[in-house]
JSON list of C-alpha atoms in Angstrom, two decimals:
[
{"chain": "A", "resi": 1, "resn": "UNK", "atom": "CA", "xyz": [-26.15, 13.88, -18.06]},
{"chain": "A", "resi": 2, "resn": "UNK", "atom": "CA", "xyz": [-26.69, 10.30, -18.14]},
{"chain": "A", "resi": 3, "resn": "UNK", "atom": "CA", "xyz": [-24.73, 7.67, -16.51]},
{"chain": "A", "resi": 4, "resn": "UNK", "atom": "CA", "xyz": [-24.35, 3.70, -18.08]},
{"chain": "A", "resi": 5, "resn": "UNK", "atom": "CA", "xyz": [-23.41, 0.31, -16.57]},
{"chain": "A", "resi": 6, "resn": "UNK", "atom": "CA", "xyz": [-21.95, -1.80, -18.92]},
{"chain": "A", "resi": 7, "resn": "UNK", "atom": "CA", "xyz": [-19.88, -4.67, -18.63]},
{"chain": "A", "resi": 8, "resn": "UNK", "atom": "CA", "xyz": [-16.45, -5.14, -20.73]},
{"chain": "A", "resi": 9, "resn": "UNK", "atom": "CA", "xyz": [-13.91, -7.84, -20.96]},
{"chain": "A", "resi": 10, "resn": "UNK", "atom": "CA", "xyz": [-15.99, -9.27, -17.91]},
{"chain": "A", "resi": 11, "resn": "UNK", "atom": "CA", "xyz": [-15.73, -6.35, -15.94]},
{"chain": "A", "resi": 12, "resn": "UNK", "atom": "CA", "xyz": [-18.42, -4.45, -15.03]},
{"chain": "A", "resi": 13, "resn": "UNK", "atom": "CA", "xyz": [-18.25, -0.62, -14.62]},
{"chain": "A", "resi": 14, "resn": "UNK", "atom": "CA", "xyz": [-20.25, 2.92, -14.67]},
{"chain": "A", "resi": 15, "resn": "UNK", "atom": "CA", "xyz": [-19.51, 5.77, -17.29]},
{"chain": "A", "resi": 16, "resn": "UNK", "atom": "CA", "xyz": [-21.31, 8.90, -18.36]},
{"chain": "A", "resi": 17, "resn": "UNK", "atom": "CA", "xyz": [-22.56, 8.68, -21.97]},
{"chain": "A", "resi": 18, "resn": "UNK", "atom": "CA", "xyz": [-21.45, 11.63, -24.23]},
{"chain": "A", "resi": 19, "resn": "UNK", "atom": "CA", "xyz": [-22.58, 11.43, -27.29]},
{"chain": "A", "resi": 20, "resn": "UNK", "atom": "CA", "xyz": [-22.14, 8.12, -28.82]},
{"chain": "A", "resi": 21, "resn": "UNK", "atom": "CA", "xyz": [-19.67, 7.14, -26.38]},
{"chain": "A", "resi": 22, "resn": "UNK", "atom": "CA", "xyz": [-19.31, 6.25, -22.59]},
{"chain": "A", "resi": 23, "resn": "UNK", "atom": "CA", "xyz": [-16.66, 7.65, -20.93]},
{"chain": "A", "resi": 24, "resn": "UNK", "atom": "CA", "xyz": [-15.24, 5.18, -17.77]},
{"chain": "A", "resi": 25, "resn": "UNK", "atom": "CA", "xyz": [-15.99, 7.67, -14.54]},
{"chain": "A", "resi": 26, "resn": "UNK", "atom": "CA", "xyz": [-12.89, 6.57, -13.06]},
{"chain": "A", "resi": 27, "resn": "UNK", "atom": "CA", "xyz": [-11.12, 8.30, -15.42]},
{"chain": "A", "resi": 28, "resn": "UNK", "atom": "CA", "xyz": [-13.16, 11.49, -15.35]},
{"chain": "A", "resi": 29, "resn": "UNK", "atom": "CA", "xyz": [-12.70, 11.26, -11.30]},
{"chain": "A", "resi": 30, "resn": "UNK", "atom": "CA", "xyz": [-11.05, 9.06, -9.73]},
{"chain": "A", "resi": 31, "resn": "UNK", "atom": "CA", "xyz": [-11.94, 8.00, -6.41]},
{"chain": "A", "resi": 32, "resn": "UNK", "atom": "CA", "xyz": [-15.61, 8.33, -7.39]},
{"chain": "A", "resi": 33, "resn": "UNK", "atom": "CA", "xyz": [-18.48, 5.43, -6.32]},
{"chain": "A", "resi": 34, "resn": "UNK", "atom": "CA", "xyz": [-18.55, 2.49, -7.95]},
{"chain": "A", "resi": 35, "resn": "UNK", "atom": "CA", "xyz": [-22.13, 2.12, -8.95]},
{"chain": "A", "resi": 36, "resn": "UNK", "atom": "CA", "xyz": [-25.01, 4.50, -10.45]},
{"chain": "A", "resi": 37, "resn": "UNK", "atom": "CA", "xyz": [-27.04, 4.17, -7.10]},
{"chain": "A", "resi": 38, "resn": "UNK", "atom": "CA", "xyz": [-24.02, 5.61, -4.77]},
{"chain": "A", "resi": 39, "resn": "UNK", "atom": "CA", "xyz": [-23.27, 8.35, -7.31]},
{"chain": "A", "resi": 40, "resn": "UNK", "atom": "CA", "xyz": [-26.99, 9.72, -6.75]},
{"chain": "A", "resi": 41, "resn": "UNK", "atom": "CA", "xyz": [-27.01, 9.46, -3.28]},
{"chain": "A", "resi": 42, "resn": "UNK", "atom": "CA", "xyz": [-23.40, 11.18, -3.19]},
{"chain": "A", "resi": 43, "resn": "UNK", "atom": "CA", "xyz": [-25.93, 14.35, -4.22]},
{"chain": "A", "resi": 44, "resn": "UNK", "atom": "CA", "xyz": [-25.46, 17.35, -6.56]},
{"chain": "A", "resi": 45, "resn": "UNK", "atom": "CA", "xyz": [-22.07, 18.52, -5.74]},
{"chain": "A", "resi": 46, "resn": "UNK", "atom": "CA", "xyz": [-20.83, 14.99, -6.89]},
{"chain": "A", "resi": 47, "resn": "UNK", "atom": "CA", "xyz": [-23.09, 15.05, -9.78]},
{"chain": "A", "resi": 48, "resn": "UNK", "atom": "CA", "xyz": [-21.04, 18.79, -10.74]},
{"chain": "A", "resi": 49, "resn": "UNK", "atom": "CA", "xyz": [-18.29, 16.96, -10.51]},
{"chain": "A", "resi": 50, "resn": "UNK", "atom": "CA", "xyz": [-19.03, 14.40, -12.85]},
{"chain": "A", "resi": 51, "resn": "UNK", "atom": "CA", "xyz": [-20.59, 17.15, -15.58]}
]
């Protein structure tokens, strides 16, 4: 899995790349940290989650 920041319409936000495309992770889970470094210290069970 990778996750992406990227930055649209001035807003920037985290998604997991699938493919060729990101995918927003607040619409995979909602609720879930809003940047790449509090995802991975959230630990595995988050990172499940995400997958």
């Amino acid at each position: 899995m990778k996750l992406a920041r990227y930055t649209l319409n001035g807003q920037t936000s985290i998604g997991v790349v699938r493919g060729d495309r990101v995918i927003e992770l607040a619409r995979i889970l909602p609720g879930a940290p809003a940047t790449i470094r509090a995802v991975l210290a959230a630990g595995p069970e988050l990172l499940r989650q995400i997958e």
